[in-house]
mmCIF file of C-alpha atoms and ligand atoms in Angstrom:
data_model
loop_
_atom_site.group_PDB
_atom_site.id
_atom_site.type_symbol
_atom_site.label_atom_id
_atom_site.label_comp_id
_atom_site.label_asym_id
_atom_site.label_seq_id
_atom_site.Cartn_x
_atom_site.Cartn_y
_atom_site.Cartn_z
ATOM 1 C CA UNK A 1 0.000 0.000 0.000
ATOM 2 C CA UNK A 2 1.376 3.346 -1.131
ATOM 3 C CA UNK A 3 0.689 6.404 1.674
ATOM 4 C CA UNK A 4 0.511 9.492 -0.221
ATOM 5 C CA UNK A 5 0.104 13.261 1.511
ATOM 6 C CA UNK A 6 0.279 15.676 -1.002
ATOM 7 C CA UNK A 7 -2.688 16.345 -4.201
ATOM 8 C CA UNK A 8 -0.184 16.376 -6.470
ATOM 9 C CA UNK A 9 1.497 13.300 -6.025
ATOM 10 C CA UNK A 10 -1.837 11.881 -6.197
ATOM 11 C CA UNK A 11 -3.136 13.271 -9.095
ATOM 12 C CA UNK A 12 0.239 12.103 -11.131
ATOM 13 C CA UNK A 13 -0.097 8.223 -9.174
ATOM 14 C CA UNK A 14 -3.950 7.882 -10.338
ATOM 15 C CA UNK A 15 -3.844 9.188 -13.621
ATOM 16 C CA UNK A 16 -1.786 5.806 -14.373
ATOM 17 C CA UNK A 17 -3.380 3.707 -12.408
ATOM 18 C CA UNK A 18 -7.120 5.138 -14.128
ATOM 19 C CA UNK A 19 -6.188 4.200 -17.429
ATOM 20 C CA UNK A 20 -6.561 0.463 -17.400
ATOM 21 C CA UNK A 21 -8.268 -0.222 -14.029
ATOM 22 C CA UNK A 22 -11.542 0.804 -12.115
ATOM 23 C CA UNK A 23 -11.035 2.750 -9.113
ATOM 24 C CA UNK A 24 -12.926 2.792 -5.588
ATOM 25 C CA UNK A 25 -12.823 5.455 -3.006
ATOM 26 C CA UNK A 26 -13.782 5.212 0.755
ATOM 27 C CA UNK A 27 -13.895 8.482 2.481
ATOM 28 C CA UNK A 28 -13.248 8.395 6.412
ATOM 29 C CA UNK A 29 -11.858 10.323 9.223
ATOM 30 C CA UNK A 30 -10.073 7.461 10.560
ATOM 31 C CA UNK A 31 -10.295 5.425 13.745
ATOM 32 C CA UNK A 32 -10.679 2.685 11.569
ATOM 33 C CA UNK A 33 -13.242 -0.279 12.927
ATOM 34 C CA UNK A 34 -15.228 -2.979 11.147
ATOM 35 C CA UNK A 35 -18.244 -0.694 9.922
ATOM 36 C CA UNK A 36 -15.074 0.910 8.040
ATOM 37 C CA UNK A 37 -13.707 -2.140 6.803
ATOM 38 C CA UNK A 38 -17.103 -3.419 5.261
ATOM 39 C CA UNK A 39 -16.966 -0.324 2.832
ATOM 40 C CA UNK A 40 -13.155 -0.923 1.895
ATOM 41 C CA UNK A 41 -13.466 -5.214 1.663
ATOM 42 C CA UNK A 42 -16.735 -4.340 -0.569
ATOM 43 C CA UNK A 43 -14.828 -1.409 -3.287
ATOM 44 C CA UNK A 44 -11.282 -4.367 -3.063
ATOM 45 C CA UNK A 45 -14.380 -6.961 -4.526
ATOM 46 C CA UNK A 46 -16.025 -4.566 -6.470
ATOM 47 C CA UNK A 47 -12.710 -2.761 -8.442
ATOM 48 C CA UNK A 48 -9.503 -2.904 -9.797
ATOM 49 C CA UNK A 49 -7.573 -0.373 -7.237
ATOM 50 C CA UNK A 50 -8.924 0.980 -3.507
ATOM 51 C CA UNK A 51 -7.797 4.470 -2.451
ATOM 52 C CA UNK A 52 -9.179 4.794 1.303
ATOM 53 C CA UNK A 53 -8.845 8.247 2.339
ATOM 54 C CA UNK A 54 -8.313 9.485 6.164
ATOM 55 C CA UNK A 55 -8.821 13.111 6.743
ATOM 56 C CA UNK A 56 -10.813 14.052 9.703
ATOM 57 C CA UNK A 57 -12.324 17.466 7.907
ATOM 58 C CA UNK A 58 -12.107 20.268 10.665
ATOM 59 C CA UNK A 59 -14.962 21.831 8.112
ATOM 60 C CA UNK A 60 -17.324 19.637 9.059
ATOM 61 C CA UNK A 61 -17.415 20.006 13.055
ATOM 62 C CA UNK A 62 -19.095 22.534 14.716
ATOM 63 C CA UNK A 63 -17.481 25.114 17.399
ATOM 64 C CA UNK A 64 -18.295 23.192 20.427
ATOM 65 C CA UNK A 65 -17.620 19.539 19.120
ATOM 66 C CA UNK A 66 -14.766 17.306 19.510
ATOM 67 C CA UNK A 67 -12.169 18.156 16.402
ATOM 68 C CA UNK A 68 -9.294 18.048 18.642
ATOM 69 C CA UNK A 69 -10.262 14.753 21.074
ATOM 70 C CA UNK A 70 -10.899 13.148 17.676
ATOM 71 C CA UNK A 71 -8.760 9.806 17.677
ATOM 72 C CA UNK A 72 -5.926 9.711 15.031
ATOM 73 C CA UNK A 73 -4.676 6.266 15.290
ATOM 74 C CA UNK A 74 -2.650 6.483 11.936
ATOM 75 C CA UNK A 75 -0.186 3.583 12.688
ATOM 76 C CA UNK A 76 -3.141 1.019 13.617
ATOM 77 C CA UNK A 77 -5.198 2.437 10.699
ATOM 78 C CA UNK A 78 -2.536 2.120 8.135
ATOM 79 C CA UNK A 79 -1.647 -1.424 9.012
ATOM 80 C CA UNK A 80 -5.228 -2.562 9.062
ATOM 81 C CA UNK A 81 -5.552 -0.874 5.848
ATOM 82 C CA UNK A 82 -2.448 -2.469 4.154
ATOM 83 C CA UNK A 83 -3.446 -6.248 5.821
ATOM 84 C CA UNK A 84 -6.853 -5.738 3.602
ATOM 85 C CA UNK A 85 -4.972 -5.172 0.574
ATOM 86 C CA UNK A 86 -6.092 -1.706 0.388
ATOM 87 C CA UNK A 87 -3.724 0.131 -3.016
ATOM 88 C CA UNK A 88 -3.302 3.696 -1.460
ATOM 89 C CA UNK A 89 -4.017 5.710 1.632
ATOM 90 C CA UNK A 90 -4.310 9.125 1.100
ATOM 91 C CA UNK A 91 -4.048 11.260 4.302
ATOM 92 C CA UNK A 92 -3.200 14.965 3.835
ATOM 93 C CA UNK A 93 -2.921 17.612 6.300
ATOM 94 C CA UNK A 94 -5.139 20.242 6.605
ATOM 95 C CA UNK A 95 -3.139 22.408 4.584
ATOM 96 C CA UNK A 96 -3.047 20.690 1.776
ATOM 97 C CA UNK A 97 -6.862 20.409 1.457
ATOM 98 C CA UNK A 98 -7.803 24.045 2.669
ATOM 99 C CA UNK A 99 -6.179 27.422 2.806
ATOM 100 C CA UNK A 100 -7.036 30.534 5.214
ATOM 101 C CA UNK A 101 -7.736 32.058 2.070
ATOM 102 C CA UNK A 102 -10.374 29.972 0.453
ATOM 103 C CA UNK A 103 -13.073 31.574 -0.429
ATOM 104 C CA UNK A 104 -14.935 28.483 -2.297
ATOM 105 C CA UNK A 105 -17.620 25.901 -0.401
ATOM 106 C CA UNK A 106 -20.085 23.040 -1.814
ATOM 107 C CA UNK A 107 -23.168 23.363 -0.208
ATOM 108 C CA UNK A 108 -26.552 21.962 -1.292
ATOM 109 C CA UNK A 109 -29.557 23.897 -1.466
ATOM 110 C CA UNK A 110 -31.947 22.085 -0.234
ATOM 111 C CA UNK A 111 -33.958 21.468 3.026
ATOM 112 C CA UNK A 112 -32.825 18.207 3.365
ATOM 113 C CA UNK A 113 -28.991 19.584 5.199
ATOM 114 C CA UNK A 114 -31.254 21.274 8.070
ATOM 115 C CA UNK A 115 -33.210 18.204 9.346
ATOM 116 C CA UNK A 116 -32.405 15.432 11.207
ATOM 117 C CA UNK A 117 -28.685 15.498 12.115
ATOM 118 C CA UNK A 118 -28.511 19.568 10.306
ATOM 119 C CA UNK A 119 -30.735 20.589 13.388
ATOM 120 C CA UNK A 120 -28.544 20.411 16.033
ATOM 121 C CA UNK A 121 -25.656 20.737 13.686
ATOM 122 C CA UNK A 122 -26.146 23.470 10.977
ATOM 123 C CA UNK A 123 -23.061 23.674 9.676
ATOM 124 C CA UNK A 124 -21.577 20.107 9.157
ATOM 125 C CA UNK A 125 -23.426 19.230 6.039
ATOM 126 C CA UNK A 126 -21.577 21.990 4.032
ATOM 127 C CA UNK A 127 -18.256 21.213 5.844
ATOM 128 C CA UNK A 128 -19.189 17.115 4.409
ATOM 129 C CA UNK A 129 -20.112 17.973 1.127
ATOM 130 C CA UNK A 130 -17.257 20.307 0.644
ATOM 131 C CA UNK A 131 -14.556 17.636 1.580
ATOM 132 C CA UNK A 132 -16.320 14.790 -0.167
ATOM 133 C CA UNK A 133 -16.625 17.392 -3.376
ATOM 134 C CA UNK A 134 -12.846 17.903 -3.087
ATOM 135 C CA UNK A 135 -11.938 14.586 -3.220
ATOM 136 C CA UNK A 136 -14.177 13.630 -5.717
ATOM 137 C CA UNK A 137 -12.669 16.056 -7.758
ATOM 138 C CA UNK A 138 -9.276 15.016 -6.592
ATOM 139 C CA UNK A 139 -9.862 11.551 -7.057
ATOM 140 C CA UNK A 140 -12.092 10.841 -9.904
ATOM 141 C CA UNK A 141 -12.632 7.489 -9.243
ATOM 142 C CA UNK A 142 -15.299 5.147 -10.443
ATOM 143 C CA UNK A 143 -17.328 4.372 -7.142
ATOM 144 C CA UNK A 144 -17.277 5.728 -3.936
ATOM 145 C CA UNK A 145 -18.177 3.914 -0.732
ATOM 146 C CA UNK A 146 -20.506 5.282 2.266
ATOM 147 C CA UNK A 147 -22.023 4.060 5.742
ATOM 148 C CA UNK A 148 -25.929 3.624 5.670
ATOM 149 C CA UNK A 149 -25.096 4.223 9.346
ATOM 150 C CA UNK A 150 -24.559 8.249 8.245
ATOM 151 C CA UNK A 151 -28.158 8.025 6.344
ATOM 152 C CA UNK A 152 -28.206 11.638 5.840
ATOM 153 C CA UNK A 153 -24.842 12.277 4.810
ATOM 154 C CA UNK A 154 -25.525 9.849 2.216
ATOM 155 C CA UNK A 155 -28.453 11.198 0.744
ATOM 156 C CA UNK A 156 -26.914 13.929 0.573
ATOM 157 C CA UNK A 157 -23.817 12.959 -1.044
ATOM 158 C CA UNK A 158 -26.435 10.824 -3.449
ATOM 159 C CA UNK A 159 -27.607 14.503 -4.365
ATOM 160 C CA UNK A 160 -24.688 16.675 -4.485
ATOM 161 C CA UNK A 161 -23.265 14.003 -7.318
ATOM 162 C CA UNK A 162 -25.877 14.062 -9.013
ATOM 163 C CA UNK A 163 -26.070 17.326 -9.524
ATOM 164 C CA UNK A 164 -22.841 17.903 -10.034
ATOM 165 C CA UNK A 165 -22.743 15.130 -12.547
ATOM 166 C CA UNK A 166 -19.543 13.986 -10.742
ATOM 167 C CA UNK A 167 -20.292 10.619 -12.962
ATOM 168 C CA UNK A 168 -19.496 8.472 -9.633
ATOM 169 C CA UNK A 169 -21.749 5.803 -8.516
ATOM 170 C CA UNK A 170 -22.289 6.215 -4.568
ATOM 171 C CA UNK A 171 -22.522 2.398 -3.501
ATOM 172 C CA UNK A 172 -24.208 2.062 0.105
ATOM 173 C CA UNK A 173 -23.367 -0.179 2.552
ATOM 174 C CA UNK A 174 -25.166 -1.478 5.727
ATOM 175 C CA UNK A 175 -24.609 -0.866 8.988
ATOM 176 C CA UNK A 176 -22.167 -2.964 11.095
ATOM 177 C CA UNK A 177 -22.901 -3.597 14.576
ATOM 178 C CA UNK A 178 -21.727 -5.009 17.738
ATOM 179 C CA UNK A 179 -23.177 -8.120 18.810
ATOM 180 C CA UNK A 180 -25.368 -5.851 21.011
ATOM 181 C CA UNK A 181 -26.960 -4.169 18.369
ATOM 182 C CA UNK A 182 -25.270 -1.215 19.267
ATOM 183 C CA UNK A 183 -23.933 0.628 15.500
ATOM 184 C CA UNK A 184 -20.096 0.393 15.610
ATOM 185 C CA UNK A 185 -18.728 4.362 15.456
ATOM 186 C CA UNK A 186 -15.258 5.923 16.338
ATOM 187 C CA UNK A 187 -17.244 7.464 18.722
ATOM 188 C CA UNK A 188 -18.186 4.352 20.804
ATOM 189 C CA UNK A 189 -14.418 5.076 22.557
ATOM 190 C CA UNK A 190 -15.700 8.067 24.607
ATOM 191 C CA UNK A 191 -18.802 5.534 26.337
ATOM 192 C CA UNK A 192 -17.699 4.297 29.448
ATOM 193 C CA UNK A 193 -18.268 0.472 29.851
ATOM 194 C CA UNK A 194 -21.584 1.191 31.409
ATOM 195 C CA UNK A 195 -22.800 4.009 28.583
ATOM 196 C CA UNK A 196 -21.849 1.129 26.244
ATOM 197 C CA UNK A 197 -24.423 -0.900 27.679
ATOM 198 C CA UNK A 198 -27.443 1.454 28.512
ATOM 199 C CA UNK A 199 -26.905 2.831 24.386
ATOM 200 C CA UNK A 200 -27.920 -0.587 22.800
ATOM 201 C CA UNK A 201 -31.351 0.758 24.128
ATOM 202 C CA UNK A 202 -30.756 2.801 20.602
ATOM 203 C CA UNK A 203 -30.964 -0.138 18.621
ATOM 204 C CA UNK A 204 -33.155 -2.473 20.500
ATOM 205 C CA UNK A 205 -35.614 0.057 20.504
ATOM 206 C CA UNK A 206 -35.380 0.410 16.277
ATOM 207 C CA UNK A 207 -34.988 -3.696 16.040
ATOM 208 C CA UNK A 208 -38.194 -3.969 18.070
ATOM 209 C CA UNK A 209 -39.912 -0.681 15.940
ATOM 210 C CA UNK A 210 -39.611 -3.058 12.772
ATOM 211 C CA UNK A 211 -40.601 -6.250 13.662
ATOM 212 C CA UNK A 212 -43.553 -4.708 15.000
ATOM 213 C CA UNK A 213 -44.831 -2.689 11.654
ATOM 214 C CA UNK A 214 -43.388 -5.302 9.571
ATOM 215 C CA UNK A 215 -45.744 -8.235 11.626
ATOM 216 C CA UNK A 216 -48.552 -5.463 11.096
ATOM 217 C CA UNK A 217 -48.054 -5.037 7.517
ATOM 218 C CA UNK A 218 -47.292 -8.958 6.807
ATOM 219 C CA UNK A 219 -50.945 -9.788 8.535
ATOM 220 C CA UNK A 220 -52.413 -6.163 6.936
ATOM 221 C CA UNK A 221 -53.902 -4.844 9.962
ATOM 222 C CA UNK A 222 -54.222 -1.156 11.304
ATOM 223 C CA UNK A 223 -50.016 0.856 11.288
ATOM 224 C CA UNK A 224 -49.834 2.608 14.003
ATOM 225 C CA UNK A 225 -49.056 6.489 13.637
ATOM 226 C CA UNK A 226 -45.592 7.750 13.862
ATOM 227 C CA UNK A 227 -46.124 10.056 16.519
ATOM 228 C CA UNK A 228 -46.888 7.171 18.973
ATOM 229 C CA UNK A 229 -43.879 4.894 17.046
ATOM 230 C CA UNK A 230 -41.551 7.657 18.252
ATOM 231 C CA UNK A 231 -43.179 7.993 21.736
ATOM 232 C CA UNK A 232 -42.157 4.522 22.375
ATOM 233 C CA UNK A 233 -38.831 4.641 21.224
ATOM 234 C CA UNK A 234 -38.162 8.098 23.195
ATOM 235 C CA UNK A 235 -39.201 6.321 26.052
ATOM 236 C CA UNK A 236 -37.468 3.119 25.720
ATOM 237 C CA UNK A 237 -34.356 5.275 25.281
ATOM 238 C CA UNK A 238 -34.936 8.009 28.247
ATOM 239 C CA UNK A 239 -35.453 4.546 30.278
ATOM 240 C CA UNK A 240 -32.238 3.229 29.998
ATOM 241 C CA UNK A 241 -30.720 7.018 30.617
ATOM 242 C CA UNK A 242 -30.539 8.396 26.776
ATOM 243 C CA UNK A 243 -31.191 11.661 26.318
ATOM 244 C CA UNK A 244 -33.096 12.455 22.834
ATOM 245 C CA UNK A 245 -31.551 15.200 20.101
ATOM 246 C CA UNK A 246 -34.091 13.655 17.538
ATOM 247 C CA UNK A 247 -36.308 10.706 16.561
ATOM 248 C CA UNK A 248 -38.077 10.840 13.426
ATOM 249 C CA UNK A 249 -40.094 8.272 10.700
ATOM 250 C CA UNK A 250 -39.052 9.735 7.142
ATOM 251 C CA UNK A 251 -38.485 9.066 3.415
ATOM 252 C CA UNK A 252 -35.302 7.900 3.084
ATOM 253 C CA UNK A 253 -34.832 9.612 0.001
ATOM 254 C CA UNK A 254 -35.701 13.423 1.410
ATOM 255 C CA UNK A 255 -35.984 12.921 4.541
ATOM 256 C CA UNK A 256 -39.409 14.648 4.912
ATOM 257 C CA UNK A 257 -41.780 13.182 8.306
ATOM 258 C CA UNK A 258 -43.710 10.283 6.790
ATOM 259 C CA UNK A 259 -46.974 8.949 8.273
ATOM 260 C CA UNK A 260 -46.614 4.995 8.399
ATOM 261 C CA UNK A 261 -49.583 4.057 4.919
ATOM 262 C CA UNK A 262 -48.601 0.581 3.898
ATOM 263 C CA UNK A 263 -48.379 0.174 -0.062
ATOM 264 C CA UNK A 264 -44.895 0.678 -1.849
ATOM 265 C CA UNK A 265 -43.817 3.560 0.660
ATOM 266 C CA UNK A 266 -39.973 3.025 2.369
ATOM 267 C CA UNK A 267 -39.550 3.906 5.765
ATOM 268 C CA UNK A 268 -36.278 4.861 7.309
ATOM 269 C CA UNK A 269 -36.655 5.299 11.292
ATOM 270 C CA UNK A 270 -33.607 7.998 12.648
ATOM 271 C CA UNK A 271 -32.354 8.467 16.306
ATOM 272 C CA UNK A 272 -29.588 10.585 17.566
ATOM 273 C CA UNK A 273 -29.225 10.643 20.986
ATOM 274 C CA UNK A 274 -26.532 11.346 23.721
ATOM 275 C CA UNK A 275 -25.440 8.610 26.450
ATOM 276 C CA UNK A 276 -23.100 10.720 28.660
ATOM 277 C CA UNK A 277 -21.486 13.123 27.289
ATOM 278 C CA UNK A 278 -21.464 10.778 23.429
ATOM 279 C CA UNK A 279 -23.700 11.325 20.712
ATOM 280 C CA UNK A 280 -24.603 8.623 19.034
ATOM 281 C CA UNK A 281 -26.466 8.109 15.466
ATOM 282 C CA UNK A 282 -28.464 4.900 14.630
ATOM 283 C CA UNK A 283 -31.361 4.651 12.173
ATOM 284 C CA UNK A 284 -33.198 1.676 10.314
ATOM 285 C CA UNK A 285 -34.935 1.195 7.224
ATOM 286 C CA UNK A 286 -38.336 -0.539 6.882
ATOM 287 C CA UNK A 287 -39.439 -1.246 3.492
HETATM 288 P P1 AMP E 301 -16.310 8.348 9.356
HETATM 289 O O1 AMP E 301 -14.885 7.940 9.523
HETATM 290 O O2 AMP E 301 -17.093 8.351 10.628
HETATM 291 O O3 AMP E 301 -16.462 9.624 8.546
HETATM 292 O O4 AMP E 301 -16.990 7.215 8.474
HETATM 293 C C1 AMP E 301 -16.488 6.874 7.198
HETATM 294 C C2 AMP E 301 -17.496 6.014 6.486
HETATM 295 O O5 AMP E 301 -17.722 4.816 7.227
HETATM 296 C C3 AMP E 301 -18.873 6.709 6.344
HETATM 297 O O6 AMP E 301 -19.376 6.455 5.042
HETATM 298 C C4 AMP E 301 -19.695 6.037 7.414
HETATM 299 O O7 AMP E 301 -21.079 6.008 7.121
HETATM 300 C C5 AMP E 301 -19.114 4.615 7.385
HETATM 301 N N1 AMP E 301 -19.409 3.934 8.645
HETATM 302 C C6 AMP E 301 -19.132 4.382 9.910
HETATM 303 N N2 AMP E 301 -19.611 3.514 10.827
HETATM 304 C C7 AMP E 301 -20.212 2.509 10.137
HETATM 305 C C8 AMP E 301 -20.917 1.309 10.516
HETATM 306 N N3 AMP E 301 -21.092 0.975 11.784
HETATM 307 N N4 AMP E 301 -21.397 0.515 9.530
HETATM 308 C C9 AMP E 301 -21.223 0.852 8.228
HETATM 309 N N5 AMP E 301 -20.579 1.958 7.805
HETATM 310 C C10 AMP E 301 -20.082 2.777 8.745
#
């Protein structure tokens, strides 16, 4: 595996590389752990050359978040990446991907950055779609590889290429969990043992959401409405010492409120919440 730091470099590497072989990209911030690793094994499978790409975007985090507690295990991230047969890390600093002087962002216009997730954190949607726009550019590669875990950031980055006519297909992938349920995150570090524990309330509480409309709809009785869904999985969480940012039933496609109606409609069920001090994301999809 080749670690490379600087654009230019990269540019010169990948312009050979691009002429005879199919290219994957997987975007992360680092802290690498299996939910990672299912989006790199899946672009080694599905192309001829991985790039994997650790930058964690100061853009994207808000004044008050954790940019600087962030963990940057490079060492253990570049040997897990190398032992998967990943073909090139890129990891730049910060200076090579912005300047004090930029004066250029990517930022979709569109409702969709200021629900959910964009509530609590108005800026990071920009600061996402500006990184992930730069390295598409950067890159070029033929697919591109992101978390259903980040739901939102991925219908997002569905839209932004799309309009952009980057020409990239955005493969998802589903979310890994611990055997808890609990959705694996770099995050998960900060939760005490105990946190760890009281947070697979998160997913039980979405596992137990599903089986429940999905027995409905299989036996076509009455759906409940989403209002009274989300009551129940507030209180499930608030039980086991959550405390709620959001809970909401939506499309998964725009991410407008959805009223549970049977028929062709998907469902995508979102959570974040905060054990401690952590906040954690989770959602499911109900089809
Ligand atoms: P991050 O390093 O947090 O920016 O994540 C990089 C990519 O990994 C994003 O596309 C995430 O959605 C994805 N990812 C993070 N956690 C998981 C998980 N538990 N399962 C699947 N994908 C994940």
């Amino acid at each position: 595996m080749q670690i490379i730091k600087k654009i230019d470099e990269l540019r010169q590497k990948l312009a050979e590389i691009r002429k005879t072989n199919s290219l994957g990209l997987v975007p992360t911030m680092g802290a690498l752990h299996a939910g990672h690793m299912s989006l790199v094994e899946k672009s080694i499978t599905e192309n001829d050359c991985t790039i994997v790409s650790i930058f964690v975007n100061p853009t994207q985090f808000g004044a008050n978040e954790d940019l600087d507690l962030y963990p940057r295990p490079f060492e253990a991230d570049s040997k897990l990446l190398e032992e998967a047969g990943v073909d090139f890390l890129f990891a730049p600093d910060v200076g090579e991907i912005y300047s004090p002087f930029d004066k250029t962002i990517i930022e979709l216009r569109s409702p969709i950055t200021k629900k959910l997730c964009g509530g609590s954190r108005p800026t990071h949607f920009r600061g996402v779609t500006t990184i992930v726009g730069k390295l598409f550019i950067m890159v070029s590669p033929d697919r591109a590889y992101f978390g259903q875990k980040d739901a939102q950031q991925l219908a997002i980055i569905r839209r932004m290429t799309k309009d952009l006519k980057f020409g990239i297909k955005i493969v998802a992938c589903p979310i890994v969990r611990e055997e808890s349920g609990l959705a694996l995150s770099s995050r998960n570090k900060y939760l005490t043992k105990e946190e760890k524990n009281r947070a697979s309330a998160i997913s039980e509480s979405l596992f137990s959401v599903k089986k429940e409309i999905e027995d409905i709809l299989s036996v076509g009785g009455t759906l409940p409405d989403a209002e009274s869904v989300m009551g129940e999985i507030i209180q499930k969480i608030e039980v086991a010492g959550g405390y709620i940012d959001y809970v909401s039933v939506v499309d998964p496609d725009t991410l407008e409120n959805v009223e549970f109606s049977g028929g062709d409609q998907s469902y995508m069920i979102a959570i974040a919440a905060f054990f401690g001090k952590t906040r954690l994301i989770d959602n499911i999809l109900i089809n």
